[in-house]
Structure formats: structure tokens, C-alpha cells
């Protein structure tokens, strides 16, 4: 083992809870270039996980580095309350241009979880300013994921991630996920009449619409449901139910935003406009922490008419260097047509993924959209029986794939919030067809080894 690696491994004990759950890193990330990351020995890995879901324009893009450097030379930080922040104002204007037409204002923070916290408070204050201060409940979905902070975790129906923190969480109502592969109601589409959407109406009636502030959902699923794509009727029904009950529809596009699914925002695949969008990962490309809340004009107007202040802020939010980075990322996405590219390549990605992986006995389902794919790993393909959670097979799949030189993101809980392993892949939008083939070949090989270990 090299001295450098040995030193890093020793230093790791200084960092509490290093790694990702039970997944502890064993190698150093030395540098990145395009779709590749390199370790301390120069070994090359295809970043097929894109972060997870963060790396949109590829690693090490000099244009972003230059934009950040230029802004740092001018001013790295100044307080939002004292100065107009030009890069941030331009960023807001540019984001609004690519957002659904009713969304006319941006609010910035540093992470997806912060964005979720923000919208929970924003939705409640919006109702309160309209004389409906009793509206506070946020309804969301089982197996949904909106972040790790307390309100965000309360809105996340991910049983595993919630399990140690129960007493700290709000016990807000949840509905079943629109995941046909594991329909929570044991029904079949279209005979189900979209029971998963109807349940929202029922639960709002049960708890009383006067208490319900918002419904929150990831347009296309992320970690909890492994890139679940609801049926075409789903979001139009959700929109109608929310309108009927004066409930805001909050669309979590932390993963799905800024081109990942082949549209600027995943919800566009349904032609539906939410009242609020949260987004983060792809807009940063991984160059900086940044998240955005994009808000319907009607919400802004209520605050404006009442002269109300939104008492919610973070010191580092909207940092000008981060804004400059995101602007450069947006420039590249737009100039290089990367959203259209993600849509076009997405077709190839799913075709090749199906051809190269679906023959494996452990691959139960492959789902997703654009360059966002979830691969569900099952013990029994016929019965869809998951592996025992104690085996941590998704983590093991990540390790085997990484040894082969390809990165993917392991997740659990798709079956009941605890059981059910999945492996997510979401490469940078600049990936080529040949590189997609190479990555799937490595995953094919990794799955063969995985099967030798677990079947
Ligand atoms: C859909 C979704 N929302 C919110 C979050 C939380 O974002 P962050 O990890 O930046 O706090 C995530 C993180 O993966 C996510 O996937």
C-alpha cells in the first residue's frame, strides 16, 4: 500500500461517521476529468453514478474553474442583506427562464435538505399570510426522500433513514408510492384507476384540508424508489387534487432538475406545473454547494401584498462564487444543448442497459428516464423477493462495480422502507454512446461476480 493511502486511511478515524452509512471508502479520489475519476494509483473509474446525480457537465471543466476564480478575485463573500449580488441575480433570471412559466422567483440555499426545510416553512407562511394559519401538515409519499434534516426527514417516508430518530420527527401523513413494479395496493395499471393518486384526496379529506399545507413529491423517484416513473395520469390527478383542497404542490427536483431526465425539470414529462420546485444537484455540476427554491408568482404576491418578510436565512446562502459556478454550469448546459442530449442519449442508455443487464437473474427491474436509471436487485426474479437487509447487497454491488472501474449508487428500502436493494446510475450528460457501452459491460461483469456471491 502506498504511503499516501496508508496516511489517508489513518486520518479517516478523525472524521466522525466517515463514509455513507455502512459504506466506508477505501481509496483516495485524486482527480477527475470529464466522465472519469482517478484514484491515488492512477486507476480510472467511469463516474456512472455522476456523484450521485450531481455531475452534469463532467469533472474538471476549466470554464467553471475560471468563472469561480474570476469571482473570487472580485469578492468571495459579502452579505446578502447589505449588497446586491450580481451573479446571483443573473442566476435567478436564467433559472426562471428555463422553469415552468408560473414559477417567477428564486430563493437560494446550500443543499437539497435546506431547500426542503425552506419550502415547508414557506408553504406554511404563505397560507398563514392568507389567514389560513392552521394549514401546516405536509403530506408526502412512503419511500420518498427529501433530505436528512428534521423536517425534511419528517417528509421523507424512508423508514430505514427515519428509524433512529422517530421521537424527533413530525408524524405527517404519507401515501403510497406510484411504483407499479411494487404496487403498494397490489393492483395493476390501468385497472387500478391510479389508486396511488386517489389516496391523496382521501387522506386530505380524512385529516381535514384546513390542516394541509402541501403535498411534496419527487417528480421522478430518487433514492427511495430507484427512479420510479409514475404513470401519465398521476401528476395531472395530483395537481387537480391539490387545487381542489388549496394545497400547494411542491415538486422535489433535487435530482431531476436541470436536464437529468431529458427535460429541464422531470415534472415537464407530465405537462404539469407545480407551485414550488426545489432543485440542487445538476445545477451545481458538483463544483459548489448550492440549491434553489423556485416559487409561483402567486406565493410571491401574497408576501408582497402583506409586506410580509420570510424569516428564514442561511449565512452562506447564495454565495457569489457558488452563483458564478452555477452560472457557468448553466451556460455549458445551454450552449452545448445538454438537456436535449440527455433526452436523446437517454433512449440509447435504456436500450443498452436493458440489453446488457436485464438477462441477469438478480435484475428484477430497470426503470427511470433520460440519464437517470434505477436497477432493482432481487433474490428471486419471479416472485420479486428482495435480499435480506442484513446482507447489504446494494453496498456490496457498489464495491464490486468500483473494483471493476465503474461507479453507481447503492440504495435500500424500495420494498418497505427497509428491505429492497437498488443500484442507481446517472452519468454526466457529456457521456458518449461508446462510454455508455463500456460502463454497462463493466456492470454486466460486476453483476456476474455479484451473483456468484449471493445466489
Ligand atoms: C430527491 C432529493 N431531495 C432532497 C435531497 C437532499 O439533498 P442534500 O443531500 O443536498 O441535502 C436529496 C439527496 O439526495 C434527494 O435525492
CSV table of C-alpha atoms and ligand atoms in Angstrom, one decimal:
chain,number,residue,atom,x,y,z
A,1,UNK,CA,0.0,0.0,0.0
A,2,UNK,CA,1.4,3.5,-0.9
A,3,UNK,CA,2.3,5.9,2.0
A,4,UNK,CA,-0.3,8.3,0.8
A,5,UNK,CA,-3.1,5.8,1.0
A,6,UNK,CA,-1.9,4.5,4.4
A,7,UNK,CA,-1.8,8.1,5.8
A,8,UNK,CA,-5.3,8.8,4.4
A,9,UNK,CA,-6.7,5.6,5.9
A,10,UNK,CA,-5.2,6.5,9.3
A,11,UNK,CA,-6.6,10.1,9.2
A,12,UNK,CA,-10.0,8.8,8.4
A,13,UNK,CA,-10.6,8.0,12.1
A,14,UNK,CA,-10.5,11.7,12.8
A,15,UNK,CA,-13.7,12.2,10.9
A,16,UNK,CA,-16.9,11.0,12.6
A,17,UNK,CA,-19.2,8.8,10.6
A,18,UNK,CA,-17.0,8.9,7.6
A,19,UNK,CA,-18.5,7.3,4.5
A,20,UNK,CA,-22.1,6.7,3.6
A,21,UNK,CA,-23.9,4.6,6.2
A,22,UNK,CA,-22.2,1.2,6.2
A,23,UNK,CA,-20.2,2.1,3.1
A,24,UNK,CA,-16.6,3.2,4.0
A,25,UNK,CA,-14.3,4.5,1.3
A,26,UNK,CA,-11.0,2.6,0.8
A,27,UNK,CA,-9.3,4.7,-1.9
A,28,UNK,CA,-8.4,8.4,-2.4
A,29,UNK,CA,-10.0,10.4,-5.2
A,30,UNK,CA,-7.0,12.0,-6.8
A,31,UNK,CA,-8.7,14.0,-9.6
A,32,UNK,CA,-11.5,14.0,-12.1
A,33,UNK,CA,-11.6,14.7,-15.8
A,34,UNK,CA,-14.8,14.5,-18.0
A,35,UNK,CA,-16.7,11.4,-17.1
A,36,UNK,CA,-13.8,9.8,-15.2
A,37,UNK,CA,-12.4,9.9,-11.7
A,38,UNK,CA,-8.9,8.7,-10.9
A,39,UNK,CA,-7.5,7.2,-7.6
A,40,UNK,CA,-4.1,7.6,-5.9
A,41,UNK,CA,-2.6,5.0,-8.2
A,42,UNK,CA,-4.0,6.4,-11.4
A,43,UNK,CA,-6.7,3.8,-11.8
A,44,UNK,CA,-9.6,5.1,-13.8
A,45,UNK,CA,-13.2,4.8,-12.9
A,46,UNK,CA,-16.2,5.7,-15.1
A,47,UNK,CA,-18.3,8.0,-12.9
A,48,UNK,CA,-21.5,6.3,-14.0
A,49,UNK,CA,-23.2,7.5,-10.7
A,50,UNK,CA,-22.5,11.1,-11.6
A,51,UNK,CA,-21.9,11.8,-7.9
A,52,UNK,CA,-24.8,10.5,-7.1
A,53,UNK,CA,-26.8,12.6,-9.7
A,54,UNK,CA,-24.6,15.7,-9.3
A,55,UNK,CA,-22.1,15.7,-12.0
A,56,UNK,CA,-23.9,17.1,-15.0
A,57,UNK,CA,-21.3,18.6,-17.3
A,58,UNK,CA,-18.4,16.4,-16.3
A,59,UNK,CA,-15.4,16.8,-13.9
A,60,UNK,CA,-12.7,19.4,-14.1
A,61,UNK,CA,-14.3,21.8,-16.6
A,62,UNK,CA,-11.9,24.8,-16.9
A,63,UNK,CA,-14.7,27.2,-17.8
A,64,UNK,CA,-16.3,26.7,-14.4
A,65,UNK,CA,-13.0,26.9,-12.6
A,66,UNK,CA,-12.2,30.2,-14.4
A,67,UNK,CA,-15.7,31.7,-13.6
A,68,UNK,CA,-15.2,30.8,-9.9
A,69,UNK,CA,-11.7,32.2,-9.9
A,70,UNK,CA,-12.7,35.5,-11.5
A,71,UNK,CA,-15.5,36.0,-8.9
A,72,UNK,CA,-13.1,35.1,-6.1
A,73,UNK,CA,-10.7,37.8,-7.4
A,74,UNK,CA,-13.5,40.3,-7.1
A,75,UNK,CA,-15.1,39.2,-3.8
A,76,UNK,CA,-15.6,35.8,-2.3
A,77,UNK,CA,-18.3,36.7,0.2
A,78,UNK,CA,-20.5,39.6,1.0
A,79,UNK,CA,-23.7,39.7,3.0
A,80,UNK,CA,-26.9,39.5,1.1
A,81,UNK,CA,-28.6,42.0,3.4
A,82,UNK,CA,-26.0,44.7,2.5
A,83,UNK,CA,-25.2,44.3,-1.2
A,84,UNK,CA,-26.8,43.4,-4.5
A,85,UNK,CA,-25.3,40.1,-5.6
A,86,UNK,CA,-24.9,40.3,-9.4
A,87,UNK,CA,-24.0,36.7,-10.1
A,88,UNK,CA,-26.9,35.5,-8.0
A,89,UNK,CA,-29.4,37.9,-9.6
A,90,UNK,CA,-28.3,36.8,-13.1
A,91,UNK,CA,-28.6,33.2,-12.0
A,92,UNK,CA,-32.1,33.7,-10.7
A,93,UNK,CA,-33.1,35.3,-14.0
A,94,UNK,CA,-31.6,32.4,-16.0
A,95,UNK,CA,-33.3,29.8,-13.8
A,96,UNK,CA,-36.7,31.4,-14.2
A,97,UNK,CA,-36.3,31.4,-18.0
A,98,UNK,CA,-36.0,27.6,-18.0
A,99,UNK,CA,-38.6,26.9,-15.3
A,100,UNK,CA,-42.4,26.3,-15.8
A,101,UNK,CA,-43.9,29.7,-16.7
A,102,UNK,CA,-45.8,30.2,-13.4
A,103,UNK,CA,-42.6,30.0,-11.4
A,104,UNK,CA,-41.2,33.5,-11.2
A,105,UNK,CA,-38.9,33.8,-8.2
A,106,UNK,CA,-35.9,32.0,-6.8
A,107,UNK,CA,-34.6,31.6,-3.3
A,108,UNK,CA,-31.1,30.1,-2.8
A,109,UNK,CA,-29.5,27.9,-0.1
A,110,UNK,CA,-26.7,25.3,0.1
A,111,UNK,CA,-28.3,21.8,-0.1
A,112,UNK,CA,-31.3,19.9,-1.0
A,113,UNK,CA,-32.2,19.3,2.6
A,114,UNK,CA,-32.1,23.1,3.3
A,115,UNK,CA,-34.3,23.6,0.3
A,116,UNK,CA,-36.8,21.1,1.7
A,117,UNK,CA,-36.8,22.9,5.1
A,118,UNK,CA,-37.3,26.2,3.3
A,119,UNK,CA,-40.4,25.1,1.4
A,120,UNK,CA,-42.0,23.5,4.4
A,121,UNK,CA,-41.8,26.9,6.2
A,122,UNK,CA,-42.6,28.9,3.1
A,123,UNK,CA,-45.7,26.9,2.3
A,124,UNK,CA,-47.0,27.3,5.9
A,125,UNK,CA,-46.3,31.1,6.0
A,126,UNK,CA,-48.0,31.5,2.6
A,127,UNK,CA,-51.2,30.0,4.0
A,128,UNK,CA,-50.8,31.9,7.3
A,129,UNK,CA,-50.5,35.3,5.4
A,130,UNK,CA,-53.8,34.4,3.7
A,131,UNK,CA,-55.5,33.8,7.1
A,132,UNK,CA,-55.1,30.0,7.0
A,133,UNK,CA,-52.5,29.6,9.8
A,134,UNK,CA,-54.0,26.1,10.6
A,135,UNK,CA,-52.6,24.7,7.4
A,136,UNK,CA,-49.3,23.1,8.4
A,137,UNK,CA,-49.4,19.4,7.5
A,138,UNK,CA,-47.1,18.3,4.7
A,139,UNK,CA,-48.3,15.1,3.0
A,140,UNK,CA,-45.7,13.1,1.1
A,141,UNK,CA,-45.1,9.5,0.0
A,142,UNK,CA,-43.7,6.4,1.5
A,143,UNK,CA,-40.3,5.6,0.1
A,144,UNK,CA,-39.9,9.3,-0.8
A,145,UNK,CA,-36.7,11.1,0.1
A,146,UNK,CA,-36.3,14.8,0.7
A,147,UNK,CA,-33.3,15.2,2.9
A,148,UNK,CA,-31.7,14.5,6.3
A,149,UNK,CA,-32.6,17.5,8.4
A,150,UNK,CA,-35.5,17.0,10.8
A,151,UNK,CA,-38.4,18.5,8.8
A,152,UNK,CA,-37.0,17.1,5.6
A,153,UNK,CA,-36.7,13.6,7.2
A,154,UNK,CA,-40.3,14.0,8.5
A,155,UNK,CA,-41.4,14.5,5.0
A,156,UNK,CA,-39.4,11.5,3.8
A,157,UNK,CA,-41.2,8.2,4.0
A,158,UNK,CA,-37.9,6.3,4.1
A,159,UNK,CA,-38.4,4.0,7.2
A,160,UNK,CA,-34.7,3.0,7.3
A,161,UNK,CA,-33.4,6.5,7.4
A,162,UNK,CA,-36.0,7.6,9.9
A,163,UNK,CA,-35.7,4.6,12.2
A,164,UNK,CA,-33.2,6.1,14.8
A,165,UNK,CA,-34.9,9.5,15.0
A,166,UNK,CA,-38.6,8.7,15.5
A,167,UNK,CA,-39.3,10.9,18.5
A,168,UNK,CA,-37.7,13.9,16.8
A,169,UNK,CA,-39.8,13.7,13.7
A,170,UNK,CA,-43.2,15.2,12.8
A,171,UNK,CA,-45.5,12.3,12.1
A,172,UNK,CA,-47.0,13.8,9.0
A,173,UNK,CA,-49.3,11.7,6.8
A,174,UNK,CA,-47.9,9.6,3.9
A,175,UNK,CA,-49.4,8.0,0.9
A,176,UNK,CA,-48.2,5.0,-1.2
A,177,UNK,CA,-45.6,5.5,-3.9
A,178,UNK,CA,-46.8,5.3,-7.5
A,179,UNK,CA,-44.3,2.4,-8.1
A,180,UNK,CA,-46.0,-0.1,-10.4
A,181,UNK,CA,-43.3,-2.8,-10.0
A,182,UNK,CA,-44.1,-3.0,-6.3
A,183,UNK,CA,-47.6,-1.5,-6.3
A,184,UNK,CA,-48.4,-0.7,-2.6
A,185,UNK,CA,-52.1,-1.6,-3.2
A,186,UNK,CA,-51.4,-4.8,-5.2
A,187,UNK,CA,-53.2,-3.5,-8.2
A,188,UNK,CA,-52.4,-3.5,-11.9
A,189,UNK,CA,-52.4,-0.5,-14.2
A,190,UNK,CA,-54.7,0.8,-15.7
A,191,UNK,CA,-57.3,-1.2,-13.9
A,192,UNK,CA,-56.1,0.4,-10.7
A,193,UNK,CA,-57.6,3.7,-11.7
A,194,UNK,CA,-54.5,5.3,-10.3
A,195,UNK,CA,-55.3,4.4,-6.7
A,196,UNK,CA,-52.0,5.9,-5.6
A,197,UNK,CA,-53.1,9.4,-6.7
A,198,UNK,CA,-56.6,9.0,-5.3
A,199,UNK,CA,-55.2,8.2,-1.9
A,200,UNK,CA,-54.0,11.8,-1.7
A,201,UNK,CA,-57.6,13.1,-2.0
A,202,UNK,CA,-58.8,10.5,0.7
A,203,UNK,CA,-56.1,11.4,3.1
A,204,UNK,CA,-56.7,15.1,2.8
A,205,UNK,CA,-60.4,14.5,3.5
A,206,UNK,CA,-59.5,12.3,6.4
A,207,UNK,CA,-57.1,14.8,8.2
A,208,UNK,CA,-59.1,17.8,7.0
A,209,UNK,CA,-58.0,20.1,4.2
A,210,UNK,CA,-58.0,23.0,6.6
A,211,UNK,CA,-54.9,21.5,8.2
A,212,UNK,CA,-53.0,20.5,5.0
A,213,UNK,CA,-50.3,22.9,3.7
A,214,UNK,CA,-48.6,21.0,0.9
A,215,UNK,CA,-48.1,17.8,-0.9
A,216,UNK,CA,-44.4,17.1,-1.6
A,217,UNK,CA,-43.0,14.5,-4.1
A,218,UNK,CA,-40.1,13.8,-6.3
A,219,UNK,CA,-41.4,14.0,-9.9
A,220,UNK,CA,-39.3,11.0,-10.8
A,221,UNK,CA,-38.2,9.0,-7.9
A,222,UNK,CA,-34.7,9.1,-6.4
A,223,UNK,CA,-33.0,7.0,-3.7
A,224,UNK,CA,-36.2,5.7,-2.1
A,225,UNK,CA,-37.9,4.3,-5.2
A,226,UNK,CA,-34.9,3.9,-7.5
A,227,UNK,CA,-36.0,6.2,-10.3
A,228,UNK,CA,-39.7,5.3,-10.3
A,229,UNK,CA,-41.6,7.0,-13.1
A,230,UNK,CA,-45.3,7.4,-12.3
A,231,UNK,CA,-47.9,6.7,-15.0
A,232,UNK,CA,-49.1,9.5,-17.3
A,233,UNK,CA,-52.3,10.2,-15.4
A,234,UNK,CA,-50.6,10.5,-12.0
A,235,UNK,CA,-49.4,14.2,-11.8
A,236,UNK,CA,-52.4,15.7,-13.6
A,237,UNK,CA,-54.6,14.0,-10.9
A,238,UNK,CA,-52.3,15.2,-8.1
A,239,UNK,CA,-52.5,18.7,-9.5
A,240,UNK,CA,-56.3,18.6,-9.6
A,241,UNK,CA,-56.5,17.2,-6.0
A,242,UNK,CA,-54.1,19.9,-4.7
A,243,UNK,CA,-56.1,22.7,-6.4
A,244,UNK,CA,-59.4,21.3,-5.0
A,245,UNK,CA,-58.1,21.5,-1.4
A,246,UNK,CA,-56.0,24.7,-1.6
A,247,UNK,CA,-52.9,22.6,-1.0
A,248,UNK,CA,-49.5,23.5,-2.6
A,249,UNK,CA,-47.9,21.0,-4.8
A,250,UNK,CA,-44.1,21.0,-4.1
A,251,UNK,CA,-42.1,19.2,-6.7
A,252,UNK,CA,-38.7,18.0,-5.4
A,253,UNK,CA,-36.3,18.2,-8.4
A,254,UNK,CA,-33.1,18.0,-6.3
A,255,UNK,CA,-32.1,15.0,-8.5
A,256,UNK,CA,-34.4,15.5,-11.5
A,257,UNK,CA,-33.7,19.2,-12.2
A,258,UNK,CA,-31.5,20.8,-14.8
A,259,UNK,CA,-31.6,18.2,-17.5
A,260,UNK,CA,-31.1,14.9,-15.7
A,261,UNK,CA,-34.2,13.3,-17.1
A,262,UNK,CA,-34.1,14.9,-20.6
A,263,UNK,CA,-36.2,17.9,-19.7
A,264,UNK,CA,-35.2,20.9,-17.6
A,265,UNK,CA,-37.4,19.5,-14.8
A,266,UNK,CA,-38.7,16.0,-14.5
A,267,UNK,CA,-42.3,17.2,-14.0
A,268,UNK,CA,-42.4,18.5,-17.6
A,269,UNK,CA,-42.8,14.9,-18.7
A,270,UNK,CA,-46.4,15.2,-17.3
A,271,UNK,CA,-47.1,18.7,-18.6
A,272,UNK,CA,-48.0,19.8,-15.1
A,273,UNK,CA,-46.9,23.0,-13.3
A,274,UNK,CA,-46.1,22.7,-9.6
A,275,UNK,CA,-46.4,25.6,-7.2
A,276,UNK,CA,-42.8,25.3,-5.9
A,277,UNK,CA,-39.8,23.4,-7.2
A,278,UNK,CA,-36.7,22.6,-5.2
A,279,UNK,CA,-33.5,21.7,-7.1
A,280,UNK,CA,-29.8,21.3,-6.4
A,281,UNK,CA,-27.5,18.7,-7.8
A,282,UNK,CA,-27.3,19.1,-11.6
A,283,UNK,CA,-27.3,22.9,-11.5
A,284,UNK,CA,-24.0,22.8,-9.5
A,285,UNK,CA,-22.4,20.1,-11.5
A,286,UNK,CA,-20.7,19.3,-8.2
A,287,UNK,CA,-18.5,22.4,-8.4
A,288,UNK,CA,-20.1,24.1,-5.4
A,289,UNK,CA,-22.8,23.6,-2.8
A,290,UNK,CA,-26.0,25.4,-4.0
A,291,UNK,CA,-29.7,24.7,-4.1
A,292,UNK,CA,-32.7,26.7,-5.3
A,293,UNK,CA,-36.3,27.0,-4.5
A,294,UNK,CA,-38.3,28.3,-7.4
A,295,UNK,CA,-41.6,29.9,-6.5
A,296,UNK,CA,-45.0,30.5,-8.1
A,297,UNK,CA,-45.8,34.2,-8.7
A,298,UNK,CA,-49.0,33.9,-6.6
A,299,UNK,CA,-46.9,33.0,-3.5
A,300,UNK,CA,-44.6,35.9,-4.0
A,301,UNK,CA,-47.5,38.2,-4.5
A,302,UNK,CA,-49.1,37.2,-1.2
A,303,UNK,CA,-45.9,38.1,0.7
A,304,UNK,CA,-45.6,41.3,-1.3
A,305,UNK,CA,-49.2,42.4,-0.7
A,306,UNK,CA,-48.9,41.7,3.0
A,307,UNK,CA,-45.5,43.3,3.3
A,308,UNK,CA,-44.5,40.0,4.9
A,309,UNK,CA,-40.9,39.0,5.5
A,310,UNK,CA,-39.9,35.4,5.1
A,311,UNK,CA,-37.9,34.9,8.3
A,312,UNK,CA,-35.6,32.2,7.1
A,313,UNK,CA,-32.0,32.6,6.0
A,314,UNK,CA,-28.6,30.9,6.0
A,315,UNK,CA,-25.3,32.8,6.2
A,316,UNK,CA,-23.7,31.2,3.2
A,317,UNK,CA,-26.8,31.0,1.0
A,318,UNK,CA,-26.3,32.5,-2.4
A,319,UNK,CA,-22.6,32.8,-2.1
A,320,UNK,CA,-21.4,34.8,-5.2
A,321,UNK,CA,-18.6,32.3,-6.0
A,322,UNK,CA,-21.2,29.5,-6.0
A,323,UNK,CA,-23.5,31.6,-8.1
A,324,UNK,CA,-20.7,32.2,-10.6
A,325,UNK,CA,-20.1,28.4,-10.7
A,326,UNK,CA,-23.8,27.6,-11.3
A,327,UNK,CA,-24.0,30.3,-14.0
A,328,UNK,CA,-21.0,28.7,-15.8
A,329,UNK,CA,-22.6,25.3,-15.5
A,330,UNK,CA,-25.9,26.6,-16.9
A,331,UNK,CA,-24.0,28.3,-19.7
A,332,UNK,CA,-22.5,25.0,-20.7
A,333,UNK,CA,-25.7,23.1,-20.3
A,334,UNK,CA,-27.5,25.6,-22.6
A,335,UNK,CA,-24.7,26.2,-25.2
A,336,UNK,CA,-23.9,22.5,-25.6
A,337,UNK,CA,-27.6,21.5,-25.7
A,338,UNK,CA,-27.0,19.1,-22.9
A,339,UNK,CA,-30.7,18.8,-21.9
A,340,UNK,CA,-31.6,17.7,-25.4
A,341,UNK,CA,-28.5,15.4,-25.3
A,342,UNK,CA,-29.7,13.8,-22.1
A,343,UNK,CA,-33.1,13.1,-23.7
A,344,UNK,CA,-31.5,11.7,-26.9
A,345,UNK,CA,-28.8,9.7,-25.1
A,346,UNK,CA,-31.4,8.5,-22.6
A,347,UNK,CA,-33.0,6.4,-25.3
A,348,UNK,CA,-29.7,4.7,-26.0
A,349,UNK,CA,-28.9,4.4,-22.3
A,350,UNK,CA,-32.1,2.5,-21.5
A,351,UNK,CA,-31.9,0.3,-24.7
A,352,UNK,CA,-28.3,-0.7,-23.9
A,353,UNK,CA,-28.9,-1.1,-20.2
A,354,UNK,CA,-31.8,-3.4,-20.9
A,355,UNK,CA,-29.8,-5.4,-23.5
A,356,UNK,CA,-26.7,-5.8,-21.3
A,357,UNK,CA,-28.2,-6.2,-17.8
A,358,UNK,CA,-31.7,-7.5,-17.8
A,359,UNK,CA,-30.7,-11.1,-18.5
A,360,UNK,CA,-29.2,-11.3,-15.1
A,361,UNK,CA,-31.3,-13.3,-12.6
A,362,UNK,CA,-30.8,-10.6,-9.9
A,363,UNK,CA,-32.0,-7.8,-12.1
A,364,UNK,CA,-35.7,-7.5,-11.2
A,365,UNK,CA,-36.5,-4.2,-12.9
A,366,UNK,CA,-34.8,-1.4,-14.7
A,367,UNK,CA,-36.6,2.0,-14.6
A,368,UNK,CA,-36.1,5.7,-14.9
A,369,UNK,CA,-35.9,8.4,-17.6
A,370,UNK,CA,-33.2,10.3,-19.5
A,371,UNK,CA,-29.9,9.7,-17.8
A,372,UNK,CA,-31.3,8.5,-14.5
A,373,UNK,CA,-31.7,4.7,-14.1
A,374,UNK,CA,-32.6,2.5,-11.2
A,375,UNK,CA,-31.7,-1.2,-11.3
A,376,UNK,CA,-33.6,-3.2,-8.7
A,377,UNK,CA,-31.7,-6.2,-7.3
A,378,UNK,CA,-33.8,-9.2,-6.3
A,379,UNK,CA,-33.2,-12.6,-4.9
A,380,UNK,CA,-36.0,-14.1,-7.0
A,381,UNK,CA,-36.9,-12.6,-10.3
A,382,UNK,CA,-40.2,-14.4,-10.5
A,383,UNK,CA,-41.5,-13.5,-7.0
A,384,UNK,CA,-39.6,-10.2,-6.7
A,385,UNK,CA,-38.4,-11.3,-3.3
A,386,UNK,CA,-35.7,-8.9,-2.1
A,387,UNK,CA,-32.4,-9.9,-0.4
A,388,UNK,CA,-32.3,-9.9,3.4
A,389,UNK,CA,-31.4,-6.3,4.5
A,390,UNK,CA,-28.6,-7.7,6.8
A,391,UNK,CA,-26.7,-8.8,3.7
A,392,UNK,CA,-26.3,-5.1,2.5
A,393,UNK,CA,-26.2,-6.4,-1.1
A,394,UNK,CA,-26.5,-2.9,-2.7
A,395,UNK,CA,-23.4,-1.8,-0.9
A,396,UNK,CA,-21.6,-4.9,-2.0
A,397,UNK,CA,-22.7,-4.3,-5.6
A,398,UNK,CA,-21.2,-0.8,-5.4
A,399,UNK,CA,-17.9,-2.3,-4.1
A,400,UNK,CA,-17.7,-4.9,-6.8
A,401,UNK,CA,-18.5,-2.4,-9.5
A,402,UNK,CA,-15.9,0.0,-8.2
A,403,UNK,CA,-13.3,-2.7,-8.3
A,404,UNK,CA,-14.2,-3.2,-12.0
A,405,UNK,CA,-13.8,0.6,-12.6
A,406,UNK,CA,-17.4,1.8,-12.7
A,407,UNK,CA,-19.3,3.8,-10.1
A,408,UNK,CA,-23.0,3.5,-9.2
A,409,UNK,CA,-25.0,4.5,-6.2
A,410,UNK,CA,-26.4,1.8,-3.8
A,411,UNK,CA,-29.8,2.4,-2.1
A,412,UNK,CA,-32.1,0.4,0.1
A,413,UNK,CA,-35.7,0.3,1.3
A,414,UNK,CA,-37.6,0.2,-2.0
A,415,UNK,CA,-39.8,-2.6,-0.8
A,416,UNK,CA,-41.0,-1.5,2.6
A,417,UNK,CA,-38.6,1.3,3.5
A,418,UNK,CA,-36.0,-1.1,4.9
A,419,UNK,CA,-35.9,-4.1,2.6
A,420,UNK,CA,-35.2,-4.0,-1.1
A,421,UNK,CA,-31.9,-3.1,-2.8
A,422,UNK,CA,-31.3,-0.9,-5.8
A,423,UNK,CA,-28.3,0.4,-7.7
A,424,UNK,CA,-28.7,3.8,-9.4
A,425,UNK,CA,-26.7,5.1,-12.4
A,426,UNK,CA,-26.8,8.6,-13.7
A,427,UNK,CA,-23.8,9.6,-15.7
A,428,UNK,CA,-22.7,13.1,-16.7
A,429,UNK,CA,-24.7,14.4,-19.7
A,430,UNK,CA,-21.5,14.6,-21.8
A,431,UNK,CA,-21.0,10.8,-21.8
A,432,UNK,CA,-20.8,9.2,-25.3
A,433,UNK,CA,-22.5,6.1,-26.6
A,434,UNK,CA,-19.2,4.2,-26.6
A,435,UNK,CA,-18.7,5.1,-23.0
A,436,UNK,CA,-22.2,4.0,-22.1
A,437,UNK,CA,-21.4,0.7,-23.6
A,438,UNK,CA,-18.1,0.4,-21.8
A,439,UNK,CA,-19.8,1.2,-18.4
A,440,UNK,CA,-22.6,-1.4,-19.0
A,441,UNK,CA,-20.0,-4.0,-19.9
A,442,UNK,CA,-18.3,-3.4,-16.6
A,443,UNK,CA,-21.6,-3.6,-14.7
A,444,UNK,CA,-22.5,-6.8,-16.6
A,445,UNK,CA,-19.3,-8.2,-15.4
A,446,UNK,CA,-19.8,-6.9,-11.8
A,447,UNK,CA,-23.3,-8.5,-11.7
A,448,UNK,CA,-21.9,-11.8,-12.7
A,449,UNK,CA,-19.5,-11.7,-9.8
A,450,UNK,CA,-22.3,-10.4,-7.5
A,451,UNK,CA,-24.4,-13.4,-8.5
A,452,UNK,CA,-21.6,-15.8,-7.7
A,453,UNK,CA,-21.5,-14.4,-4.2
A,454,UNK,CA,-25.3,-14.1,-3.4
A,455,UNK,CA,-27.2,-16.7,-5.5
B,1,LIG,C1,-34.9,14.0,-4.1
B,1,LIG,C2,-33.9,14.5,-3.0
B,1,LIG,N1,-34.3,15.6,-2.3
B,1,LIG,C3,-33.5,16.1,-1.3
B,1,LIG,C4,-32.3,15.6,-1.1
B,1,LIG,C5,-31.4,16.2,-0.1
B,1,LIG,O1,-30.3,16.9,-0.7
B,1,LIG,P1,-28.9,17.1,0.1
B,1,LIG,O2,-28.3,15.8,0.2
B,1,LIG,O3,-28.2,18.1,-0.8
B,1,LIG,O4,-29.3,17.7,1.4
B,1,LIG,C6,-31.8,14.5,-1.9
B,1,LIG,C7,-30.5,14.0,-1.7
B,1,LIG,O5,-30.0,13.0,-2.3
B,1,LIG,C8,-32.7,14.0,-2.9
B,1,LIG,O6,-32.3,13.0,-3.6
